[in-house]
GROMACS .gro file of C-alpha atoms in nm:
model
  322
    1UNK     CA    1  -5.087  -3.071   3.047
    2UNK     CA    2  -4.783  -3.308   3.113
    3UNK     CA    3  -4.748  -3.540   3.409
    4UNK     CA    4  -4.435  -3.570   3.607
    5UNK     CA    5  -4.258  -3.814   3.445
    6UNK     CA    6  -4.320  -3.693   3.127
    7UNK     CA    7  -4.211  -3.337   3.235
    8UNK     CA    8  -3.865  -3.473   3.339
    9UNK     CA    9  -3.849  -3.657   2.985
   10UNK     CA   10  -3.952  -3.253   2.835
   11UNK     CA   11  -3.732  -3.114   3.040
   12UNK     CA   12  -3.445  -3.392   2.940
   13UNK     CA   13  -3.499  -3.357   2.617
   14UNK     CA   14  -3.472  -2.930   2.587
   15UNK     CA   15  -3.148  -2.972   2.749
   16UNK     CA   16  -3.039  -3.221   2.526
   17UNK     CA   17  -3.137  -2.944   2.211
   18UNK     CA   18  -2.945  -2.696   2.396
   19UNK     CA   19  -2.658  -2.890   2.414
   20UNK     CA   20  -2.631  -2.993   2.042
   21UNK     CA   21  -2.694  -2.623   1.951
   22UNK     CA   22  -2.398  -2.499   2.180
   23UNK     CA   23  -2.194  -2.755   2.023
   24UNK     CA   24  -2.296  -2.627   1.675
   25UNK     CA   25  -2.265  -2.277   1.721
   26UNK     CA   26  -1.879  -2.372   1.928
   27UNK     CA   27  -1.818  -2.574   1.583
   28UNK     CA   28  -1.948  -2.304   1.328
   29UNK     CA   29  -1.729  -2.057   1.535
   30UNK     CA   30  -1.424  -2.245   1.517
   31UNK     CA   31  -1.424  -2.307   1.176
   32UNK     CA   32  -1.535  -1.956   1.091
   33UNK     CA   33  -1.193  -1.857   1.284
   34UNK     CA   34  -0.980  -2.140   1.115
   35UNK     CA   35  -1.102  -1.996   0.775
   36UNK     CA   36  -1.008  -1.689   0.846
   37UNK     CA   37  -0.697  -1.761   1.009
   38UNK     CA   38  -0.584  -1.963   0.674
   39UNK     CA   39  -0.681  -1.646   0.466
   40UNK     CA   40  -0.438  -1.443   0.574
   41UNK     CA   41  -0.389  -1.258   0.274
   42UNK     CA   42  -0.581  -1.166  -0.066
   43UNK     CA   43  -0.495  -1.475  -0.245
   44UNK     CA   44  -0.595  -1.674   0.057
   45UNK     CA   45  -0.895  -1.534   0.077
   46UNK     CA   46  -0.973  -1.594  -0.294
   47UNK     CA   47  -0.859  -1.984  -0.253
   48UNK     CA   48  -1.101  -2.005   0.080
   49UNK     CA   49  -1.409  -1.908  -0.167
   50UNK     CA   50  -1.323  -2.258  -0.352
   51UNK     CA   51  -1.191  -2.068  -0.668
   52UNK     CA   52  -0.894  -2.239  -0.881
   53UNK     CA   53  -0.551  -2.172  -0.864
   54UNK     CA   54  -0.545  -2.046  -1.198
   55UNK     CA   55  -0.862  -1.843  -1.169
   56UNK     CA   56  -0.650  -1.690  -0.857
   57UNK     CA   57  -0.366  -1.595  -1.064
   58UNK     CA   58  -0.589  -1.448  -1.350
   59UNK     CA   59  -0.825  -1.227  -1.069
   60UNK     CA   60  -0.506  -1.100  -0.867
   61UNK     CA   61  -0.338  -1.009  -1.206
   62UNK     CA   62  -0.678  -0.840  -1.336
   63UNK     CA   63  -0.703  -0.609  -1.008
   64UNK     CA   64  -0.322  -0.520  -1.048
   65UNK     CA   65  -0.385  -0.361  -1.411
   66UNK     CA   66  -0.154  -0.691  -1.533
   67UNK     CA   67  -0.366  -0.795  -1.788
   68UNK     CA   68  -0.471  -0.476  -1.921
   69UNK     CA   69  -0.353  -0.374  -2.210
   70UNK     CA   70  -0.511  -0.060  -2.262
   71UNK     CA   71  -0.283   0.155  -2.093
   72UNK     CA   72   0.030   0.028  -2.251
   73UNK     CA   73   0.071   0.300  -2.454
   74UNK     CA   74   0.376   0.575  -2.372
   75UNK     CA   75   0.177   0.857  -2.234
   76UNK     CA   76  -0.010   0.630  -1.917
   77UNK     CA   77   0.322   0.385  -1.847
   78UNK     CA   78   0.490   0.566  -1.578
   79UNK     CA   79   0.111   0.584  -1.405
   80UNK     CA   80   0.049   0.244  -1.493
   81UNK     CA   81   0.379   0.100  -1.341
   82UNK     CA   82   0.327   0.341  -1.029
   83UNK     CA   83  -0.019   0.213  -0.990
   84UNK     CA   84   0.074  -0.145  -1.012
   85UNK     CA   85   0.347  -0.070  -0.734
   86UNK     CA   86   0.087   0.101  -0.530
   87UNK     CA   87  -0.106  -0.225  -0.483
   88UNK     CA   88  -0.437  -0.064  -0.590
   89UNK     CA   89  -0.716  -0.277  -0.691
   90UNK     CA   90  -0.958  -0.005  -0.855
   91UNK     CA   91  -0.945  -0.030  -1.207
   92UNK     CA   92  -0.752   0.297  -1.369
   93UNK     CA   93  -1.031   0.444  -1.520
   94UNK     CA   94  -1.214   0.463  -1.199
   95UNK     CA   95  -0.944   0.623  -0.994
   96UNK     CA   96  -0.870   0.861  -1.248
   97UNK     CA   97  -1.248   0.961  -1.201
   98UNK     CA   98  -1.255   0.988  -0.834
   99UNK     CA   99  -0.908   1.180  -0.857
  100UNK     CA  100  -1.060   1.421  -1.128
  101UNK     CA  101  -1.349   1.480  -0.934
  102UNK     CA  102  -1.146   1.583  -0.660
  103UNK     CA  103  -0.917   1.792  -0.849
  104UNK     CA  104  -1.243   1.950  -0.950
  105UNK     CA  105  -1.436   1.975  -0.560
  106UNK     CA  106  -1.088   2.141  -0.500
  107UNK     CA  107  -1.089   2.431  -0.768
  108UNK     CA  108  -1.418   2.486  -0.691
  109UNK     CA  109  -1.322   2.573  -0.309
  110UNK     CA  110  -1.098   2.805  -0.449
  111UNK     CA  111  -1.353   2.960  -0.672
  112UNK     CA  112  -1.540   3.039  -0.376
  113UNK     CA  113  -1.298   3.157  -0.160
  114UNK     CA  114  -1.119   3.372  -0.342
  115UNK     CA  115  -1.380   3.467  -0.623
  116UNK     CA  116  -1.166   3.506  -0.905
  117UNK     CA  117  -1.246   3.242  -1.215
  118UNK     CA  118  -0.873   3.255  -1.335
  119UNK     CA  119  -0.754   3.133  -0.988
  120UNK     CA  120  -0.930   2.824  -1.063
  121UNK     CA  121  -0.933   2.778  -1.417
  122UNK     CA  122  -0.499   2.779  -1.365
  123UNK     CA  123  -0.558   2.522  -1.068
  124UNK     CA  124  -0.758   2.280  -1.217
  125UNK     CA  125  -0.535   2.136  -1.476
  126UNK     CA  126  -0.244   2.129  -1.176
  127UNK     CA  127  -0.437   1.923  -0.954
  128UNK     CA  128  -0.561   1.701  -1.264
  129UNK     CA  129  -0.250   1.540  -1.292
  130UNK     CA  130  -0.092   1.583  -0.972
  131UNK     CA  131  -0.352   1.450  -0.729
  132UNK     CA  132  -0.350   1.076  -0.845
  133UNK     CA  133   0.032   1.115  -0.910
  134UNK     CA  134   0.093   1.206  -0.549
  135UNK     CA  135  -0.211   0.960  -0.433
  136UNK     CA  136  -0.071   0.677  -0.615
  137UNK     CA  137   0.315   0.773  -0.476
  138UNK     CA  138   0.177   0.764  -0.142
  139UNK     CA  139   0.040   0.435  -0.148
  140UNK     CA  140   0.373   0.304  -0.304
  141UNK     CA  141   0.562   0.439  -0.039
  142UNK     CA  142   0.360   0.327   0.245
  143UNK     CA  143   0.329  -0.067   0.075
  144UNK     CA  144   0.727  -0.025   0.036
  145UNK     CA  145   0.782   0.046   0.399
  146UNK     CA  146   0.535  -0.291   0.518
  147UNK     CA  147   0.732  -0.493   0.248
  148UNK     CA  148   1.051  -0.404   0.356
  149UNK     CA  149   0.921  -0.487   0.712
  150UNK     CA  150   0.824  -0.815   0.621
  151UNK     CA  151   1.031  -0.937   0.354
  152UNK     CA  152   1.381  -1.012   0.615
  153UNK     CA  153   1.078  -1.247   0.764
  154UNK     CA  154   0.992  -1.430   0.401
  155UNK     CA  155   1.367  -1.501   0.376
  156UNK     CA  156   1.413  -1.682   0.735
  157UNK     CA  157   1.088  -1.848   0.639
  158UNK     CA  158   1.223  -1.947   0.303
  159UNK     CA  159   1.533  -2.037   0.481
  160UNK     CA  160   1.373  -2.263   0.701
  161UNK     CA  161   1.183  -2.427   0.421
  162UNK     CA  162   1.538  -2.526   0.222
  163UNK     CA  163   1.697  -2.675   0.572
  164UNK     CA  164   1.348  -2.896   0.588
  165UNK     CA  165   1.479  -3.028   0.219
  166UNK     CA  166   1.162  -2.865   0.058
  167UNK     CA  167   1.291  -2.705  -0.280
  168UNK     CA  168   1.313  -2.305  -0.373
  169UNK     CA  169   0.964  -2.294  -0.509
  170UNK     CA  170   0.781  -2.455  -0.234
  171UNK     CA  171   0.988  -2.249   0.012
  172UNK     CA  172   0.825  -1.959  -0.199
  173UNK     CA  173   0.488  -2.116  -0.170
  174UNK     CA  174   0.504  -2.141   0.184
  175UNK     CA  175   0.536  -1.784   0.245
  176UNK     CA  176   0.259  -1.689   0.006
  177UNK     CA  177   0.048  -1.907   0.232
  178UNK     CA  178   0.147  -1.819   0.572
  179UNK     CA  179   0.215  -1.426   0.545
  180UNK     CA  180  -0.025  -1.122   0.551
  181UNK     CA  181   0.019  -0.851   0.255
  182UNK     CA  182   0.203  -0.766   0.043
  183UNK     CA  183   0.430  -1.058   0.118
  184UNK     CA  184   0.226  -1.266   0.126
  185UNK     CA  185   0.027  -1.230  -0.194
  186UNK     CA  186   0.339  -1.135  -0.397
  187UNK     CA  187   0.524  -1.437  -0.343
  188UNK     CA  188   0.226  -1.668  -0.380
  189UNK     CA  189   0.197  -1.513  -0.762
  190UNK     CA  190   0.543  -1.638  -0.753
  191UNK     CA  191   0.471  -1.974  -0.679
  192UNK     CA  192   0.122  -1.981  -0.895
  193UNK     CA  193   0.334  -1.884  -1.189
  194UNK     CA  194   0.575  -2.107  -1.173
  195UNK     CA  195   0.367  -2.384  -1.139
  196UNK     CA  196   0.186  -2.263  -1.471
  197UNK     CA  197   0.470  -2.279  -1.674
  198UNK     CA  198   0.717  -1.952  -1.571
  199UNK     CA  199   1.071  -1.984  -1.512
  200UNK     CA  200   1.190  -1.906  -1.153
  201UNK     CA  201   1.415  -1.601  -1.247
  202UNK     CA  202   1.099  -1.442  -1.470
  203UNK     CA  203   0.872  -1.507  -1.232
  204UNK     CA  204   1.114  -1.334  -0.956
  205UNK     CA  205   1.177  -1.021  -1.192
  206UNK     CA  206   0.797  -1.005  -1.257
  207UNK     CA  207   0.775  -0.974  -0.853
  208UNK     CA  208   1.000  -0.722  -0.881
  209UNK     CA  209   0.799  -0.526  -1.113
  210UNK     CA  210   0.505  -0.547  -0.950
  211UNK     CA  211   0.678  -0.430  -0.653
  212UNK     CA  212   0.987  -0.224  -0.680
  213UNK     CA  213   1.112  -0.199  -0.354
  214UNK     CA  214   1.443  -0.130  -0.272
  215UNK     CA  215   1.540  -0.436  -0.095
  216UNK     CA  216   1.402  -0.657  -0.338
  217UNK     CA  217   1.688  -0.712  -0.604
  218UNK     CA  218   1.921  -0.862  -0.358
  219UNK     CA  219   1.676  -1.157  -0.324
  220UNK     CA  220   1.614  -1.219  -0.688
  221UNK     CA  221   1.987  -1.141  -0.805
  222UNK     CA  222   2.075  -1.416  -0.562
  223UNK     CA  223   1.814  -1.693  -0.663
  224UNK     CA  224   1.916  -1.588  -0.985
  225UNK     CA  225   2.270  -1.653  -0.978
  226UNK     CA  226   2.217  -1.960  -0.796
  227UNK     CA  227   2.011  -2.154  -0.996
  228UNK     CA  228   2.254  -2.080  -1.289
  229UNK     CA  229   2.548  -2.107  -1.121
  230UNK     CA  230   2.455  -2.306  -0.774
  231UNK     CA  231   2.585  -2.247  -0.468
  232UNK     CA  232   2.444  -2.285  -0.113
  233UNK     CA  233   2.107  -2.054  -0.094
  234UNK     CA  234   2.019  -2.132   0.252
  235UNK     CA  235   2.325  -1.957   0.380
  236UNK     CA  236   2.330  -1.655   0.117
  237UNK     CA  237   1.977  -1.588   0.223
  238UNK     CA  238   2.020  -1.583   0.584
  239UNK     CA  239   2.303  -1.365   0.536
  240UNK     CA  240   2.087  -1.140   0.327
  241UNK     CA  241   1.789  -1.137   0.585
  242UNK     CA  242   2.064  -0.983   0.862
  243UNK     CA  243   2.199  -0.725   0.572
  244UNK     CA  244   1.864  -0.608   0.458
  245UNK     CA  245   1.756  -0.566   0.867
  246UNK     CA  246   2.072  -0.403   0.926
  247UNK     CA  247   1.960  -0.154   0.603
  248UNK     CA  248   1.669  -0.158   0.768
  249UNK     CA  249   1.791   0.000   1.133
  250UNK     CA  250   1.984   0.258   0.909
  251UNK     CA  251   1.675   0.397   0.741
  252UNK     CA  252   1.542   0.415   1.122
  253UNK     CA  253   1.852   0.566   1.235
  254UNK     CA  254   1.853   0.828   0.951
  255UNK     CA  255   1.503   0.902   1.018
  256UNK     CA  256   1.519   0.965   1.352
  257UNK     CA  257   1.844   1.194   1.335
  258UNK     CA  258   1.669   1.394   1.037
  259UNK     CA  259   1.387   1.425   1.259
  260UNK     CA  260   1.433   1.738   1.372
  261UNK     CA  261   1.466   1.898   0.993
  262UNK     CA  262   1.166   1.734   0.943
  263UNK     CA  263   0.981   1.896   1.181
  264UNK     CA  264   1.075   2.232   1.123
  265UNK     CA  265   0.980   2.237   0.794
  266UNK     CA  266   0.641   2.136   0.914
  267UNK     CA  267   0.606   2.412   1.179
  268UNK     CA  268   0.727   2.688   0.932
  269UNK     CA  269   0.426   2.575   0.654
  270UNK     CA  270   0.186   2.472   0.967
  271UNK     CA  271   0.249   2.863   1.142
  272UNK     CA  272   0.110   3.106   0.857
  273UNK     CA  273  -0.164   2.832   0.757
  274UNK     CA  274  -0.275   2.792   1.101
  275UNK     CA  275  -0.287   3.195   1.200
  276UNK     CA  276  -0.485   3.266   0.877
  277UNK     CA  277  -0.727   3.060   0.930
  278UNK     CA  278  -0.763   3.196   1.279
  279UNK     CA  279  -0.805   3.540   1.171
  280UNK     CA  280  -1.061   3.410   0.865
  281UNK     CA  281  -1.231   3.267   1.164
  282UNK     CA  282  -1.250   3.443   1.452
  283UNK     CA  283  -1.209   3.797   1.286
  284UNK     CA  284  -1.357   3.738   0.940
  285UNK     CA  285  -1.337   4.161   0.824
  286UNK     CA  286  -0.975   4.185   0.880
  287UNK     CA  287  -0.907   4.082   0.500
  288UNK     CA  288  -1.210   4.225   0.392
  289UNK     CA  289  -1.054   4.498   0.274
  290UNK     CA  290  -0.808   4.325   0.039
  291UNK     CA  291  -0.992   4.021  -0.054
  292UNK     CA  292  -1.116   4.117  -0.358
  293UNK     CA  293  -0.807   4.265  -0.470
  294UNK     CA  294  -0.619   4.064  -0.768
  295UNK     CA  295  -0.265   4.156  -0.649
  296UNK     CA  296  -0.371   4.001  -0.236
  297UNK     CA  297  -0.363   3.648  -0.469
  298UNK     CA  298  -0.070   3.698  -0.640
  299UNK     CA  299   0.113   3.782  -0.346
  300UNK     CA  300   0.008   3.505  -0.137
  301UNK     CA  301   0.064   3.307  -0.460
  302UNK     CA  302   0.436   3.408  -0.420
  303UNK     CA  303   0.443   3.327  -0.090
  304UNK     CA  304   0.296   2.999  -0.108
  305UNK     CA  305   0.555   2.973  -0.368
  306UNK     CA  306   0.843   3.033  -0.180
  307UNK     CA  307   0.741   2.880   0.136
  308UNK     CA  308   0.702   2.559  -0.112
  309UNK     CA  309   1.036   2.580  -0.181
  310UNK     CA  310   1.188   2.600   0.131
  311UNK     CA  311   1.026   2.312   0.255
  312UNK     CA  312   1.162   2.150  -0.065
  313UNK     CA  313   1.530   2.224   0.080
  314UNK     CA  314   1.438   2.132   0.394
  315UNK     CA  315   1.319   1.773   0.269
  316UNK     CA  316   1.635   1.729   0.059
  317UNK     CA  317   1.873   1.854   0.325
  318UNK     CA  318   1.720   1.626   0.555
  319UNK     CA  319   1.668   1.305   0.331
  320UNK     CA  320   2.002   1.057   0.286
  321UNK     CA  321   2.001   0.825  -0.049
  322UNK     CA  322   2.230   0.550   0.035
   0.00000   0.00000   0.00000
């Protein structure tokens, strides 16, 4: 079909494809990674899909429940502020439906285990309000812990930032574009709403807010006082990154020497949950005979009472408030 030199010109020419597709697919890859490298954190990621800073501001403040005003009202603030702390993005509503849902997949269970309509009828308005309570507190504690990891970083970066000559807010800019969350996004609402009109100090207490970890107050009470009174930030902050890592290696410390509190109280709850469900298992008659009796529940009500409040000693015996 071809003759030999025009084979070798074919042949030239494939190769030459090739190579501008390998160079293509090299390019696409590397930018693909640059992007994502760059959006390292939610607000990143919103600014890589060519939104505007202030449409950035208003979305992040929308998924925190900021701009809601719905659930002002007396009765929902404490869930409201715990929810905002958590860092959840699922609209209230929502949550409160997948929580009630399983407050109610979770009275059923006991319906069916233990037969008895009152036993689940008395649980269901427990877990209502306890299961998004202790859902949201678990979230808050876990995005404390990362935040109080990374903020002793956002202060030597901020640090770093005012010995360059770059002023406070940039400083806080930087961090909101070059850490991961929570840091990261937190301090770049910082810098978004200062640049939209908020005052340093009320943008810093708004972080603080939104936040409400432990740490936190020693950063903005010291921005605070020195951009009313002055002083020398880039030294007060670098002291105050080594204090809050030292507070840091204390909460380790504690933990670890608490440890072994900790672990009995989990043993002592894990022992007569574990060997009941072995003998509902493997020998499924040896309750049989007391199942369906009403005073079985009420007594392992009462234990399950008492066993809860051991563990509660245990936990407070074993947990230091400094």
């Amino acid at each position: 079909m071809f003759s030999g030199d025009s084979a070798i010109y074919v042949v030239y020419a494939a190769a030459a494809l090739c190579g501008i597709m390998i160079a293509e697919t090299a390019y696409l890859l590397l930018a693909r990674g640059n992007d994502r490298r760059d959006a390292i954190n939610r607000r990143m990621r919103l600014k890589v899909k060519e939104v505007s800073q202030r449409d950035v501001l208003l979305q992040l403040r929308k998924e925190r429940g900021l701009e809601n005003a719905r659930f002002s009202a007396a009765t929902l603030k404490f869930l409201q502020t715990l929810r905002v702390q958590s860092g959840l993005s699922m609209a209230l509503p929502k949550f409160l439906g997948f929580t009630s849902l399983a407050a109610a997949i979770i009275s059923g269970l006991l319906f069916h285990f233990s037969h008895s309509l009152l036993t689940a009828l008395i649980a269901f308005p427990l877990l209502l309000p306890l299961t998004p309570f202790m859902t949201l507190r678990r979230m808050r504690k876990r995005r404390h812990k990362i935040f109080g990891v990374q903020l002793p970083e956002a202060l030597d970066l901020i640090t770093r930032g005012l010995k360059a000559g770059h002023p406070v807010p940039v400083a806080i800019a930087m961090v909101g574009r070059e850490m991961l969350d929570p840091v990261g996004t937190e301090f770049g609402l910082v810098a978004d709403e200062i640049t939209y009109g908020s005052d340093m100090v009320t943008a810093l207490n708004g972080m603080y807010d939104r936040v409400g970890q432990e740490d936190l107050p020693l950063f903005v009470t010291a921005v605070s006082i020195q951009s009313t009174s002055g002083g020398n930030l880039r030294e007060i902050l670098d002291g105050l990154s080594q204090v809050i890592r030292g507070r840091g290696k204390l909460r380790r410390k504690i933990r670890a020497i608490s440890a072994e509190g900790r672990m009995s109280a989990i043993i002592l709850t894990a022992v007569p949950v574990a060997l009941l469900t072995v003998l509902t298992v493997f020998m499924p008659h040896f309750y049989a005979g007391v199942t369906d009796k009403h005073m079985t529940w009420y007594l392992l009500g009462f234990a399950a009472f008492w066993l809860g409040l051991g563990n509660f000693i245990m936990v407070r015996m074993a947990n230091f408030r400094f």
